[in-house]
mmCIF file of C-alpha atoms in Angstrom:
data_model
loop_
_atom_site.group_PDB
_atom_site.id
_atom_site.type_symbol
_atom_site.label_atom_id
_atom_site.label_comp_id
_atom_site.label_asym_id
_atom_site.label_seq_id
_atom_site.Cartn_x
_atom_site.Cartn_y
_atom_site.Cartn_z
ATOM 1 C CA UNK A 28 -30.501 -20.979 80.925
ATOM 2 C CA UNK A 29 -33.952 -20.317 81.206
ATOM 3 C CA UNK A 30 -36.033 -17.274 79.978
ATOM 4 C CA UNK A 31 -36.096 -14.600 82.866
ATOM 5 C CA UNK A 32 -39.025 -12.839 83.127
ATOM 6 C CA UNK A 33 -39.176 -8.846 84.134
ATOM 7 C CA UNK A 34 -41.097 -6.926 86.463
ATOM 8 C CA UNK A 35 -43.838 -5.129 84.751
ATOM 9 C CA UNK A 36 -43.808 -1.389 85.098
ATOM 10 C CA UNK A 37 -46.472 0.629 86.567
ATOM 11 C CA UNK A 38 -47.001 4.396 87.212
ATOM 12 C CA UNK A 39 -44.024 5.967 89.162
ATOM 13 C CA UNK A 40 -45.143 8.039 92.476
ATOM 14 C CA UNK A 41 -42.939 8.814 95.186
ATOM 15 C CA UNK A 42 -45.277 9.475 97.663
ATOM 16 C CA UNK A 43 -45.851 6.604 100.790
ATOM 17 C CA UNK A 44 -49.805 7.063 99.711
ATOM 18 C CA UNK A 45 -49.232 5.303 96.111
ATOM 19 C CA UNK A 46 -51.376 2.841 95.128
ATOM 20 C CA UNK A 47 -50.674 -0.528 96.244
ATOM 21 C CA UNK A 48 -48.612 -3.042 93.979
ATOM 22 C CA UNK A 49 -50.280 -5.782 92.829
ATOM 23 C CA UNK A 50 -47.817 -8.450 94.373
ATOM 24 C CA UNK A 51 -45.503 -6.261 96.919
ATOM 25 C CA UNK A 52 -42.277 -7.686 97.691
ATOM 26 C CA UNK A 53 -41.943 -8.398 101.492
ATOM 27 C CA UNK A 54 -39.178 -7.472 103.336
ATOM 28 C CA UNK A 55 -37.662 -8.712 106.608
ATOM 29 C CA UNK A 56 -35.017 -6.394 108.460
ATOM 30 C CA UNK A 57 -32.011 -7.668 110.008
ATOM 31 C CA UNK A 58 -30.382 -4.945 111.281
ATOM 32 C CA UNK A 59 -30.869 -5.546 114.951
ATOM 33 C CA UNK A 60 -29.357 -8.939 114.668
ATOM 34 C CA UNK A 61 -27.829 -10.444 111.496
ATOM 35 C CA UNK A 62 -26.871 -6.718 110.545
ATOM 36 C CA UNK A 63 -24.285 -6.330 113.993
ATOM 37 C CA UNK A 64 -23.916 -9.825 114.053
ATOM 38 C CA UNK A 65 -21.880 -9.817 110.403
ATOM 39 C CA UNK A 66 -20.801 -6.449 110.723
ATOM 40 C CA UNK A 67 -19.979 -5.822 114.404
ATOM 41 C CA UNK A 68 -18.948 -9.001 115.799
ATOM 42 C CA UNK A 69 -22.720 -9.130 117.655
ATOM 43 C CA UNK A 70 -21.947 -6.276 119.706
ATOM 44 C CA UNK A 71 -24.829 -4.406 119.313
ATOM 45 C CA UNK A 72 -26.499 -3.273 123.024
ATOM 46 C CA UNK A 73 -30.045 -3.017 123.619
ATOM 47 C CA UNK A 74 -29.733 0.919 124.457
ATOM 48 C CA UNK A 75 -28.368 1.089 120.947
ATOM 49 C CA UNK A 76 -31.468 -0.137 119.291
ATOM 50 C CA UNK A 77 -34.107 1.726 121.347
ATOM 51 C CA UNK A 78 -33.982 5.241 119.104
ATOM 52 C CA UNK A 79 -34.473 3.666 115.745
ATOM 53 C CA UNK A 80 -37.062 0.563 117.030
ATOM 54 C CA UNK A 81 -40.146 2.598 117.237
ATOM 55 C CA UNK A 82 -39.202 4.113 113.834
ATOM 56 C CA UNK A 83 -38.454 0.926 112.212
ATOM 57 C CA UNK A 84 -41.918 -0.359 113.538
ATOM 58 C CA UNK A 85 -43.451 1.933 110.867
ATOM 59 C CA UNK A 86 -41.631 1.127 108.229
ATOM 60 C CA UNK A 87 -43.993 -1.900 106.729
ATOM 61 C CA UNK A 88 -41.184 -4.840 107.161
ATOM 62 C CA UNK A 89 -42.422 -8.258 107.184
ATOM 63 C CA UNK A 90 -40.588 -8.505 110.448
ATOM 64 C CA UNK A 91 -37.834 -7.703 112.257
ATOM 65 C CA UNK A 92 -34.730 -9.863 113.217
ATOM 66 C CA UNK A 93 -33.851 -9.320 117.078
ATOM 67 C CA UNK A 94 -32.363 -12.464 118.369
ATOM 68 C CA UNK A 95 -30.822 -15.506 117.846
ATOM 69 C CA UNK A 96 -27.775 -16.715 116.167
ATOM 70 C CA UNK A 97 -24.502 -15.372 117.815
ATOM 71 C CA UNK A 98 -26.578 -12.741 120.205
ATOM 72 C CA UNK A 99 -27.410 -15.153 123.278
ATOM 73 C CA UNK A 100 -23.803 -16.048 123.953
ATOM 74 C CA UNK A 101 -22.446 -12.448 122.992
ATOM 75 C CA UNK A 102 -24.804 -10.797 125.671
ATOM 76 C CA UNK A 103 -23.353 -12.963 128.407
ATOM 77 C CA UNK A 104 -19.586 -13.274 127.363
ATOM 78 C CA UNK A 105 -18.861 -9.618 126.403
ATOM 79 C CA UNK A 106 -22.109 -7.418 126.817
ATOM 80 C CA UNK A 107 -23.316 -8.492 130.419
ATOM 81 C CA UNK A 108 -26.814 -7.887 128.987
ATOM 82 C CA UNK A 109 -30.022 -10.228 129.733
ATOM 83 C CA UNK A 110 -30.953 -11.949 126.361
ATOM 84 C CA UNK A 111 -34.493 -12.215 127.708
ATOM 85 C CA UNK A 112 -34.316 -8.288 128.342
ATOM 86 C CA UNK A 113 -33.787 -7.369 125.127
ATOM 87 C CA UNK A 114 -37.143 -8.515 123.630
ATOM 88 C CA UNK A 115 -39.057 -7.330 126.633
ATOM 89 C CA UNK A 116 -37.690 -4.179 126.068
ATOM 90 C CA UNK A 117 -37.723 -4.242 121.834
ATOM 91 C CA UNK A 118 -41.451 -4.831 122.017
ATOM 92 C CA UNK A 119 -42.350 -1.868 124.197
ATOM 93 C CA UNK A 120 -41.184 0.095 121.088
ATOM 94 C CA UNK A 121 -42.196 -1.962 118.313
ATOM 95 C CA UNK A 122 -45.354 -3.110 118.510
ATOM 96 C CA UNK A 123 -46.541 -3.957 115.463
ATOM 97 C CA UNK A 124 -44.208 -5.500 113.294
ATOM 98 C CA UNK A 125 -43.814 -9.070 114.161
ATOM 99 C CA UNK A 126 -40.165 -9.949 115.762
ATOM 100 C CA UNK A 127 -38.232 -12.906 114.322
ATOM 101 C CA UNK A 128 -35.208 -15.385 115.809
ATOM 102 C CA UNK A 129 -32.640 -17.124 114.314
ATOM 103 C CA UNK A 130 -32.946 -20.385 115.929
ATOM 104 C CA UNK A 131 -29.841 -23.317 115.647
ATOM 105 C CA UNK A 132 -33.220 -25.960 115.783
ATOM 106 C CA UNK A 133 -31.831 -28.560 118.488
ATOM 107 C CA UNK A 134 -28.923 -26.466 119.324
ATOM 108 C CA UNK A 135 -30.862 -23.757 120.240
ATOM 109 C CA UNK A 136 -28.948 -20.522 120.215
ATOM 110 C CA UNK A 137 -25.829 -22.403 121.315
ATOM 111 C CA UNK A 138 -22.866 -24.749 120.018
ATOM 112 C CA UNK A 139 -24.306 -28.196 121.163
ATOM 113 C CA UNK A 140 -26.904 -30.914 120.818
ATOM 114 C CA UNK A 141 -29.357 -30.161 123.835
ATOM 115 C CA UNK A 142 -32.057 -32.083 125.918
ATOM 116 C CA UNK A 143 -35.500 -32.042 124.559
ATOM 117 C CA UNK A 144 -36.768 -30.750 127.479
ATOM 118 C CA UNK A 145 -34.652 -27.932 127.479
ATOM 119 C CA UNK A 146 -35.368 -27.359 123.992
ATOM 120 C CA UNK A 147 -38.972 -27.463 124.577
ATOM 121 C CA UNK A 148 -38.280 -24.867 127.096
ATOM 122 C CA UNK A 149 -36.615 -22.752 125.627
ATOM 123 C CA UNK A 150 -39.058 -22.242 122.432
ATOM 124 C CA UNK A 151 -41.943 -21.525 125.334
ATOM 125 C CA UNK A 152 -40.350 -19.325 127.176
ATOM 126 C CA UNK A 153 -39.123 -17.099 123.461
ATOM 127 C CA UNK A 154 -42.356 -17.406 122.711
ATOM 128 C CA UNK A 155 -43.826 -15.894 126.285
ATOM 129 C CA UNK A 156 -41.286 -12.891 126.427
ATOM 130 C CA UNK A 157 -42.892 -11.786 122.741
ATOM 131 C CA UNK A 158 -40.946 -14.206 119.639
ATOM 132 C CA UNK A 159 -43.570 -14.333 116.580
ATOM 133 C CA UNK A 160 -40.992 -15.953 113.811
ATOM 134 C CA UNK A 161 -38.603 -18.639 114.444
ATOM 135 C CA UNK A 162 -36.234 -19.157 111.519
ATOM 136 C CA UNK A 163 -34.814 -22.602 112.026
ATOM 137 C CA UNK A 164 -32.293 -24.183 110.386
ATOM 138 C CA UNK A 165 -29.801 -27.265 110.717
ATOM 139 C CA UNK A 166 -25.953 -26.754 109.041
ATOM 140 C CA UNK A 167 -26.209 -30.132 107.650
ATOM 141 C CA UNK A 168 -30.160 -29.827 106.556
ATOM 142 C CA UNK A 169 -30.394 -32.383 108.649
ATOM 143 C CA UNK A 170 -34.559 -32.146 109.620
ATOM 144 C CA UNK A 171 -34.544 -34.779 112.179
ATOM 145 C CA UNK A 172 -33.015 -31.916 114.331
ATOM 146 C CA UNK A 173 -36.351 -29.486 113.776
ATOM 147 C CA UNK A 174 -38.436 -32.609 115.118
ATOM 148 C CA UNK A 175 -38.506 -31.300 118.837
ATOM 149 C CA UNK A 176 -38.453 -27.478 118.550
ATOM 150 C CA UNK A 177 -40.969 -27.575 115.420
ATOM 151 C CA UNK A 178 -43.402 -29.245 117.231
ATOM 152 C CA UNK A 179 -43.952 -26.669 120.409
ATOM 153 C CA UNK A 180 -43.533 -23.823 117.613
ATOM 154 C CA UNK A 181 -47.032 -25.033 115.930
ATOM 155 C CA UNK A 182 -48.219 -25.983 119.502
ATOM 156 C CA UNK A 183 -47.722 -22.315 120.540
ATOM 157 C CA UNK A 184 -49.571 -20.879 117.229
ATOM 158 C CA UNK A 185 -46.082 -19.163 116.023
ATOM 159 C CA UNK A 186 -44.137 -19.115 112.636
ATOM 160 C CA UNK A 187 -42.290 -21.853 111.779
ATOM 161 C CA UNK A 188 -39.630 -20.737 109.152
ATOM 162 C CA UNK A 189 -37.866 -23.950 107.861
ATOM 163 C CA UNK A 190 -34.480 -23.101 106.081
ATOM 164 C CA UNK A 191 -32.238 -24.986 103.166
ATOM 165 C CA UNK A 192 -28.559 -24.119 104.189
ATOM 166 C CA UNK A 193 -27.302 -23.269 100.564
ATOM 167 C CA UNK A 194 -24.052 -24.723 100.047
ATOM 168 C CA UNK A 195 -21.750 -25.878 97.075
ATOM 169 C CA UNK A 196 -19.276 -27.961 95.702
ATOM 170 C CA UNK A 197 -18.841 -26.884 91.975
ATOM 171 C CA UNK A 198 -18.450 -23.001 91.341
ATOM 172 C CA UNK A 199 -21.892 -22.343 90.513
ATOM 173 C CA UNK A 200 -25.060 -24.722 91.403
ATOM 174 C CA UNK A 201 -25.171 -28.091 89.582
ATOM 175 C CA UNK A 202 -22.825 -31.170 89.920
ATOM 176 C CA UNK A 203 -23.809 -34.251 91.926
ATOM 177 C CA UNK A 204 -25.041 -33.270 95.283
ATOM 178 C CA UNK A 205 -25.740 -29.622 95.549
ATOM 179 C CA UNK A 206 -28.507 -29.398 92.181
ATOM 180 C CA UNK A 207 -31.588 -28.221 91.835
ATOM 181 C CA UNK A 208 -33.062 -31.450 92.769
ATOM 182 C CA UNK A 209 -31.393 -31.479 96.206
ATOM 183 C CA UNK A 210 -32.890 -28.250 97.094
ATOM 184 C CA UNK A 211 -36.566 -28.332 95.629
ATOM 185 C CA UNK A 212 -36.330 -32.025 97.733
ATOM 186 C CA UNK A 213 -35.770 -30.134 100.828
ATOM 187 C CA UNK A 214 -38.525 -27.604 100.405
ATOM 188 C CA UNK A 215 -40.710 -30.140 99.888
ATOM 189 C CA UNK A 216 -39.723 -31.917 103.538
ATOM 190 C CA UNK A 217 -40.122 -28.385 105.125
ATOM 191 C CA UNK A 218 -43.630 -27.984 103.461
ATOM 192 C CA UNK A 219 -44.570 -31.640 104.717
ATOM 193 C CA UNK A 220 -43.301 -30.571 108.379
ATOM 194 C CA UNK A 221 -45.793 -27.805 108.193
ATOM 195 C CA UNK A 222 -43.404 -24.932 107.586
ATOM 196 C CA UNK A 223 -45.217 -21.305 107.354
ATOM 197 C CA UNK A 224 -42.720 -20.134 104.951
ATOM 198 C CA UNK A 225 -39.410 -21.860 103.539
ATOM 199 C CA UNK A 226 -36.175 -19.761 103.774
ATOM 200 C CA UNK A 227 -33.335 -20.458 101.308
ATOM 201 C CA UNK A 228 -30.375 -19.062 104.035
ATOM 202 C CA UNK A 229 -27.294 -18.272 101.910
ATOM 203 C CA UNK A 230 -24.913 -17.655 104.601
ATOM 204 C CA UNK A 231 -21.504 -16.804 102.879
ATOM 205 C CA UNK A 232 -23.204 -15.387 99.635
ATOM 206 C CA UNK A 233 -22.453 -17.775 97.232
ATOM 207 C CA UNK A 234 -25.884 -17.714 95.503
ATOM 208 C CA UNK A 235 -24.850 -16.278 91.528
ATOM 209 C CA UNK A 236 -28.229 -14.517 90.005
ATOM 210 C CA UNK A 237 -28.998 -16.436 87.476
ATOM 211 C CA UNK A 238 -28.968 -19.576 90.031
ATOM 212 C CA UNK A 239 -31.052 -17.626 92.004
ATOM 213 C CA UNK A 240 -33.796 -17.523 89.511
ATOM 214 C CA UNK A 241 -33.280 -20.581 88.603
ATOM 215 C CA UNK A 242 -33.773 -22.247 92.282
ATOM 216 C CA UNK A 243 -36.390 -19.738 93.355
ATOM 217 C CA UNK A 244 -38.311 -20.658 90.373
ATOM 218 C CA UNK A 245 -38.453 -24.600 90.600
ATOM 219 C CA UNK A 246 -39.607 -24.092 94.278
ATOM 220 C CA UNK A 247 -41.867 -21.755 93.934
ATOM 221 C CA UNK A 248 -43.047 -24.453 91.074
ATOM 222 C CA UNK A 249 -43.541 -27.502 93.757
ATOM 223 C CA UNK A 250 -44.589 -25.612 97.289
ATOM 224 C CA UNK A 251 -47.677 -23.310 98.459
ATOM 225 C CA UNK A 252 -45.920 -21.617 101.293
ATOM 226 C CA UNK A 253 -43.947 -18.142 100.551
ATOM 227 C CA UNK A 254 -40.318 -18.619 99.268
ATOM 228 C CA UNK A 255 -37.683 -15.997 101.268
ATOM 229 C CA UNK A 256 -34.041 -14.999 100.322
ATOM 230 C CA UNK A 257 -31.552 -14.746 102.707
ATOM 231 C CA UNK A 258 -28.054 -13.855 101.054
ATOM 232 C CA UNK A 259 -24.852 -12.330 102.329
ATOM 233 C CA UNK A 260 -23.045 -9.219 100.531
ATOM 234 C CA UNK A 261 -19.948 -10.792 101.079
ATOM 235 C CA UNK A 262 -18.871 -12.025 97.642
ATOM 236 C CA UNK A 263 -20.800 -9.183 95.863
ATOM 237 C CA UNK A 264 -23.415 -11.545 94.135
ATOM 238 C CA UNK A 265 -26.459 -10.920 96.762
ATOM 239 C CA UNK A 266 -28.028 -7.633 95.701
ATOM 240 C CA UNK A 267 -28.308 -8.668 91.847
ATOM 241 C CA UNK A 268 -29.197 -12.232 93.253
ATOM 242 C CA UNK A 269 -31.741 -10.349 95.184
ATOM 243 C CA UNK A 270 -33.400 -8.882 91.754
ATOM 244 C CA UNK A 271 -33.061 -12.088 89.851
ATOM 245 C CA UNK A 272 -34.995 -13.712 93.171
ATOM 246 C CA UNK A 273 -37.509 -10.842 92.495
ATOM 247 C CA UNK A 274 -37.989 -11.684 89.053
ATOM 248 C CA UNK A 275 -38.597 -15.339 90.015
ATOM 249 C CA UNK A 276 -41.738 -14.732 92.311
ATOM 250 C CA UNK A 277 -39.658 -14.582 95.613
ATOM 251 C CA UNK A 278 -41.922 -13.469 98.462
ATOM 252 C CA UNK A 279 -39.822 -12.130 101.307
ATOM 253 C CA UNK A 280 -36.063 -10.875 100.856
ATOM 254 C CA UNK A 281 -33.915 -9.907 103.928
ATOM 255 C CA UNK A 282 -32.251 -6.293 103.831
ATOM 256 C CA UNK A 283 -30.184 -4.430 106.478
ATOM 257 C CA UNK A 284 -30.562 -0.876 107.024
ATOM 258 C CA UNK A 285 -27.837 0.775 104.828
ATOM 259 C CA UNK A 286 -25.588 1.458 107.771
ATOM 260 C CA UNK A 287 -25.405 -2.211 108.545
ATOM 261 C CA UNK A 288 -25.172 -3.208 104.907
ATOM 262 C CA UNK A 289 -22.889 -4.951 102.472
ATOM 263 C CA UNK A 290 -19.491 -6.541 103.143
ATOM 264 C CA UNK A 291 -19.940 -9.869 105.463
ATOM 265 C CA UNK A 292 -23.220 -8.210 106.159
ATOM 266 C CA UNK A 293 -26.559 -7.552 103.696
ATOM 267 C CA UNK A 294 -27.558 -5.383 100.702
ATOM 268 C CA UNK A 295 -29.100 -2.175 101.510
ATOM 269 C CA UNK A 296 -32.887 -1.898 101.784
ATOM 270 C CA UNK A 297 -33.083 1.883 100.252
ATOM 271 C CA UNK A 298 -31.853 0.662 96.516
ATOM 272 C CA UNK A 299 -34.243 -2.051 96.777
ATOM 273 C CA UNK A 300 -36.907 -0.263 97.573
ATOM 274 C CA UNK A 301 -35.895 2.444 94.878
ATOM 275 C CA UNK A 302 -35.379 -0.490 92.474
ATOM 276 C CA UNK A 303 -38.758 -2.007 92.398
ATOM 277 C CA UNK A 304 -40.647 1.660 92.968
ATOM 278 C CA UNK A 305 -43.270 1.908 90.467
ATOM 279 C CA UNK A 306 -43.241 -1.481 89.612
ATOM 280 C CA UNK A 307 -45.534 -4.279 90.506
ATOM 281 C CA UNK A 308 -43.433 -5.661 93.193
ATOM 282 C CA UNK A 309 -43.123 -2.489 94.961
ATOM 283 C CA UNK A 310 -42.473 -2.579 98.716
ATOM 284 C CA UNK A 311 -44.829 0.386 99.376
ATOM 285 C CA UNK A 312 -41.908 1.935 101.655
ATOM 286 C CA UNK A 313 -41.248 5.797 101.953
ATOM 287 C CA UNK A 314 -37.823 6.578 101.287
ATOM 288 C CA UNK A 315 -37.602 9.376 103.049
ATOM 289 C CA UNK A 316 -38.607 7.464 106.333
ATOM 290 C CA UNK A 317 -35.558 5.078 105.773
ATOM 291 C CA UNK A 318 -33.711 7.994 105.378
ATOM 292 C CA UNK A 319 -34.384 9.335 108.781
ATOM 293 C CA UNK A 320 -33.938 5.931 110.496
ATOM 294 C CA UNK A 321 -30.240 6.056 108.704
ATOM 295 C CA UNK A 322 -29.196 9.521 109.847
ATOM 296 C CA UNK A 323 -30.106 8.366 113.552
ATOM 297 C CA UNK A 324 -27.354 5.563 112.908
ATOM 298 C CA UNK A 325 -25.011 7.320 111.254
ATOM 299 C CA UNK A 326 -24.978 10.244 113.757
ATOM 300 C CA UNK A 327 -25.512 8.560 117.304
ATOM 301 C CA UNK A 328 -25.383 4.829 116.681
ATOM 302 C CA UNK A 329 -22.606 3.817 114.090
ATOM 303 C CA UNK A 330 -19.472 5.595 115.611
ATOM 304 C CA UNK A 331 -19.410 3.648 118.919
ATOM 305 C CA UNK A 332 -18.980 0.418 116.879
ATOM 306 C CA UNK A 333 -16.451 1.494 114.187
ATOM 307 C CA UNK A 334 -13.641 -0.463 115.732
ATOM 308 C CA UNK A 335 -15.163 -3.370 115.498
ATOM 309 C CA UNK A 336 -15.240 -3.116 111.468
ATOM 310 C CA UNK A 337 -13.052 -5.890 109.913
ATOM 311 C CA UNK A 338 -10.129 -2.982 108.460
ATOM 312 C CA UNK A 339 -7.568 -5.894 107.143
ATOM 313 C CA UNK A 340 -8.878 -4.838 104.012
ATOM 314 C CA UNK A 341 -10.025 -2.059 101.639
ATOM 315 C CA UNK A 342 -12.414 -3.864 99.356
ATOM 316 C CA UNK A 343 -15.914 -4.359 100.533
ATOM 317 C CA UNK A 344 -16.490 -8.148 98.838
ATOM 318 C CA UNK A 345 -14.499 -10.941 99.555
ATOM 319 C CA UNK A 346 -13.918 -13.203 96.245
ATOM 320 C CA UNK A 347 -12.212 -15.679 98.493
ATOM 321 C CA UNK A 348 -15.103 -16.531 100.223
ATOM 322 C CA UNK A 349 -16.157 -18.688 97.025
ATOM 323 C CA UNK A 350 -13.364 -20.867 98.435
ATOM 324 C CA UNK A 351 -13.589 -20.851 101.979
ATOM 325 C CA UNK A 352 -17.486 -20.354 102.251
ATOM 326 C CA UNK A 353 -17.195 -18.885 105.559
ATOM 327 C CA UNK A 354 -20.425 -17.533 107.054
ATOM 328 C CA UNK A 355 -20.970 -13.666 107.282
ATOM 329 C CA UNK A 356 -22.046 -14.200 110.839
ATOM 330 C CA UNK A 357 -18.998 -15.608 111.285
ATOM 331 C CA UNK A 358 -16.555 -13.996 109.855
ATOM 332 C CA UNK A 359 -16.354 -10.831 111.793
ATOM 333 C CA UNK A 360 -16.671 -12.379 115.217
ATOM 334 C CA UNK A 361 -13.647 -14.709 114.050
ATOM 335 C CA UNK A 362 -11.323 -11.346 113.564
ATOM 336 C CA UNK A 363 -12.621 -9.931 116.104
ATOM 337 C CA UNK A 364 -10.954 -13.176 118.615
ATOM 338 C CA UNK A 365 -7.838 -12.989 116.463
ATOM 339 C CA UNK A 366 -7.479 -9.086 116.994
ATOM 340 C CA UNK A 367 -7.876 -9.915 120.297
ATOM 341 C CA UNK A 368 -5.503 -12.162 120.611
ATOM 342 C CA UNK A 369 -2.971 -10.121 118.638
ATOM 343 C CA UNK A 370 -2.839 -12.921 116.072
ATOM 344 C CA UNK A 371 -4.695 -11.086 113.086
ATOM 345 C CA UNK A 372 -2.184 -12.000 110.991
ATOM 346 C CA UNK A 373 -3.046 -15.862 110.965
ATOM 347 C CA UNK A 374 -6.676 -15.323 109.566
ATOM 348 C CA UNK A 375 -5.173 -16.692 106.545
ATOM 349 C CA UNK A 376 -3.623 -20.049 108.431
ATOM 350 C CA UNK A 377 -7.299 -20.253 110.376
#
């Protein structure tokens, strides 16, 4: 096993005016997209994002994920909302922080492969409506499905973040297929496609902490663009994986505000901010500012969605994910669909 570096301690200072860290960790917030998709079946309404959008804009996040994934479908199917209007509305409140979306490559925000002209038009309209960062993935890591949309993203001068979907055939990283070399080679492919950053996308929370260190270290050694880690909390490992990735030099990490964190979502931002306080990776975030946002979420927003939370078990982790590998953003929707059909007892069979 590799020797693991430690972050460097500096002077402790809780004030927002504390000196900037030598290499501050950047954080993308997922509350307004993957947070509610993973916990509340993507049922978050635009009106419930407005009260915190301006506050979140002041935190200093690298980006706010606000769109894509299952949101487009759910807004039509369940919420009777216009997905395009959501971007425009939130942009009026969050004017400084870039917006990010999850793009399913040639599948866009749907569940099938779309024609090239439609793919081009979709990306162009997304840019026109205010999207800045296009987190682009293909579930099979087949980057031929990137070609059409990436050309438009780059033409529009926006940020193309290429994803490597993380999966395993063994209990841990290794084996004949999903080993370090596989992920390193995929990272090289993405850099050759002119990716502006590379995201290790651990949708099911399978990445173990020491594997996170080794894979981030290996990728950082061969690419020159920022490396971003996205890891769901489902298995209970991702908060530890975050810390090992920080030690390995990861540039950006995904988190949620704590009311939208944990379970099948992502680790909370607040513990990470406090962990790195006074180190050379200090985020520079104001913990009091984060607490103010949480107060609004806890008091005014979350109570509207608690009936959608998975109540099939008491534990906030699901060790069975190491076997079934179901993505965090999928399991909450599956559970609510079964609940609506009065078939929740069939989840094991499904």
